[in-house]
Coordinates of C-alpha atoms in Angstrom, one line a residue:
M311 CA 51.4 -47.6 66.9
F312 CA 53.3 -49.7 64.5
S313 CA 54.3 -48.5 61.0
A314 CA 55.9 -50.7 58.4
G315 CA 55.3 -48.1 55.7
H316 CA 54.1 -48.8 52.2
D317 CA 55.5 -49.4 48.8
L318 CA 56.9 -46.1 47.6
K319 CA 57.2 -47.2 44.0
E320 CA 53.5 -48.2 43.9
A321 CA 52.6 -44.8 45.4
G322 CA 54.8 -42.8 43.2
Q323 CA 53.9 -44.6 40.0
S324 CA 50.3 -45.5 40.6
K325 CA 48.1 -45.1 37.4
D326 CA 45.0 -45.2 39.5
P327 CA 43.7 -41.5 39.5
E328 CA 41.7 -42.2 42.7
F329 CA 44.6 -43.7 44.7
R330 CA 45.8 -40.5 46.2
K331 CA 42.3 -39.2 46.7
R332 CA 41.5 -42.3 48.8
V333 CA 44.7 -42.4 50.7
N334 CA 45.8 -38.8 51.4
P335 CA 42.9 -37.8 53.7
T336 CA 43.5 -40.8 55.9
I337 CA 47.3 -40.1 56.0
D338 CA 46.7 -36.4 56.7
A339 CA 44.2 -37.3 59.5
S340 CA 46.7 -39.7 61.1
F341 CA 49.5 -37.0 61.1
R342 CA 47.1 -34.4 62.5
A343 CA 46.0 -36.8 65.3
L344 CA 49.6 -37.6 66.2
H345 CA 50.8 -34.1 66.0
R346 CA 48.0 -32.8 68.2
C347 CA 47.9 -35.7 70.7
R348 CA 47.9 -34.3 74.2
V349 CA 49.7 -37.3 75.7
P350 CA 53.6 -37.3 75.3
M351 CA 54.6 -40.0 72.8
V352 CA 57.7 -42.1 73.0
C353 CA 58.9 -43.7 69.8
A354 CA 61.0 -46.9 69.6
C355 CA 62.8 -47.1 66.2
H356 CA 64.8 -49.9 64.7
G357 CA 65.9 -51.0 61.3
H358 CA 64.8 -48.9 58.3
V359 CA 62.7 -45.9 59.5
I360 CA 61.7 -44.5 56.2
G361 CA 59.1 -42.2 54.6
M362 CA 55.9 -42.2 56.7
G363 CA 57.6 -44.0 59.6
F364 CA 60.2 -41.3 59.8
A365 CA 57.5 -38.6 59.6
Y366 CA 55.6 -40.4 62.5
A367 CA 58.9 -40.5 64.5
S368 CA 59.4 -36.8 63.9
L369 CA 56.0 -36.1 65.6
C370 CA 57.0 -38.0 68.8
D371 CA 58.2 -36.3 71.9
V372 CA 61.0 -38.7 72.7
V373 CA 62.8 -41.0 70.2
V374 CA 64.7 -44.1 71.4
A375 CA 66.5 -45.9 68.6
S376 CA 68.4 -49.2 68.2
D377 CA 72.0 -49.0 67.1
D378 CA 70.9 -50.4 63.7
A379 CA 68.3 -47.7 62.9
L380 CA 68.6 -45.8 59.6
F381 CA 66.2 -42.9 59.0
N382 CA 65.4 -41.7 55.5
F383 CA 62.9 -39.9 53.2
P384 CA 63.6 -41.7 49.9
E385 CA 60.5 -40.5 48.1
I386 CA 62.5 -38.4 45.7
T387 CA 64.1 -41.6 44.2
V388 CA 60.7 -42.7 42.9
G389 CA 59.4 -39.3 41.8
T390 CA 57.3 -38.2 44.7
V391 CA 57.7 -35.6 47.4
G392 CA 56.8 -36.7 50.9
G393 CA 59.4 -35.6 53.4
P394 CA 60.9 -32.2 53.2
A395 CA 58.5 -30.4 55.6
W396 CA 58.8 -33.2 58.1
L397 CA 62.6 -33.2 57.9
L398 CA 62.6 -29.4 58.5
R399 CA 60.8 -29.9 61.8
I400 CA 63.8 -31.8 63.2
V401 CA 67.1 -30.7 61.5
P402 CA 68.5 -27.5 60.2
D403 CA 67.5 -26.3 56.7
K404 CA 70.7 -27.1 54.9
V405 CA 71.0 -30.6 56.5
A406 CA 67.4 -31.3 55.5
R407 CA 68.0 -30.2 52.0
Y408 CA 71.1 -32.4 51.5
H409 CA 69.5 -35.5 53.0
F410 CA 66.3 -35.0 51.1
Y411 CA 67.8 -34.2 47.7
T412 CA 70.3 -37.0 47.9
A413 CA 68.1 -39.5 49.7
T414 CA 71.0 -40.1 52.1
P415 CA 69.9 -41.8 55.3
F416 CA 70.7 -40.6 58.8
T417 CA 72.1 -43.0 61.3
A418 CA 70.7 -43.0 64.8
E419 CA 74.0 -41.6 66.0
E420 CA 73.7 -38.6 63.6
L421 CA 70.2 -37.9 64.8
K422 CA 71.3 -38.2 68.4
H423 CA 74.0 -35.6 67.8
R424 CA 71.3 -33.3 66.4
G425 CA 69.0 -33.9 69.4
V426 CA 66.4 -35.9 67.5
V427 CA 67.2 -39.3 69.0
H428 CA 67.4 -39.2 72.7
E429 CA 68.9 -42.6 73.4
I430 CA 70.6 -45.4 71.4
V431 CA 70.5 -48.9 72.6
P432 CA 71.2 -52.4 71.2
K433 CA 68.1 -53.7 69.4
E434 CA 67.3 -56.3 72.1
Q435 CA 67.1 -53.5 74.7
L436 CA 65.0 -51.1 72.6
F437 CA 61.5 -52.0 74.0
D438 CA 62.7 -51.9 77.6
A439 CA 64.5 -48.6 77.1
A440 CA 61.5 -46.9 75.5
M441 CA 59.2 -48.3 78.2
A442 CA 61.6 -46.9 80.9
V443 CA 61.2 -43.4 79.4
A444 CA 57.4 -43.8 79.1
K445 CA 57.2 -44.9 82.8
K446 CA 59.3 -41.9 83.8
I447 CA 56.9 -39.6 81.9
A448 CA 53.8 -41.4 83.3
K449 CA 54.9 -40.6 86.9
Q450 CA 54.4 -36.9 86.3
Y451 CA 51.3 -35.0 87.2
P452 CA 48.9 -35.6 84.2
P453 CA 47.3 -32.1 84.0
A454 CA 50.8 -30.5 84.0
L455 CA 51.9 -32.9 81.2
W456 CA 48.9 -32.2 79.1
A457 CA 49.3 -28.4 79.6
S458 CA 53.0 -28.6 78.7
K459 CA 52.3 -30.7 75.6
M460 CA 49.5 -28.4 74.4
T461 CA 51.8 -25.3 74.9
I462 CA 54.4 -27.0 72.8
I463 CA 51.9 -28.0 70.1
E464 CA 50.4 -24.5 69.9
G465 CA 53.8 -23.0 69.5
E466 CA 54.6 -25.4 66.7
L467 CA 51.3 -24.7 65.0
E468 CA 52.0 -21.0 65.0
Q469 CA 55.5 -21.5 63.6
Y470 CA 55.1 -24.3 61.0
D471 CA 52.2 -26.6 60.7
V472 CA 53.5 -29.4 58.4
V473 CA 50.2 -31.2 58.1
D474 CA 48.4 -28.0 56.9
L475 CA 51.3 -27.2 54.6
Q476 CA 51.0 -30.5 52.8
S477 CA 47.2 -30.1 52.6
R478 CA 47.6 -26.6 51.1
M479 CA 50.1 -27.9 48.6
R480 CA 47.6 -30.7 47.5
K481 CA 44.9 -28.1 47.1
R482 CA 47.1 -26.1 44.8
G483 CA 47.4 -29.1 42.4
N484 CA 50.6 -30.7 43.6
E485 CA 49.0 -34.1 44.3
D486 CA 51.2 -35.9 41.8
L487 CA 54.4 -34.8 43.4
L488 CA 53.3 -35.2 47.0
G489 CA 52.1 -38.7 46.8
P490 CA 50.3 -40.4 49.7
D491 CA 53.1 -39.7 52.2

């Protein structure tokens, strides 16, 4: 999967009343599919990993980042809400609040320190490093991998299902704040 994101200003300031109704179900479905994927996912991140790209990375099992990677949920700067629940999946509450409220990005090193990024490499080594992790995972017994992944997913669903949380918030009339992310 490749994600280059979308224009947050357009999403946050769209005058098209149907924009979010068209986009949100597709975005929710993509998050749900990634979150519940039974195959372990390895994410390779470089450059600016923002908004939806950061949310997608938070759903992956292993994150390998280049040394130039910056991770951020800047939606608050354009008047939408898209990242708090995703951020709470991967960092402690007060850290999430600070970074979300101030739109301050995380460096790859900060996220490695917090256990979110597993390896940091120079950009030119990123693909090879991510593939090395994927190959190591692929050597494991598939049914055991699937069972392990499903056990983790079920535990997360019981604790905090971010996709369903955002869907519930939209149903309560918060579409304008949530935006398409």
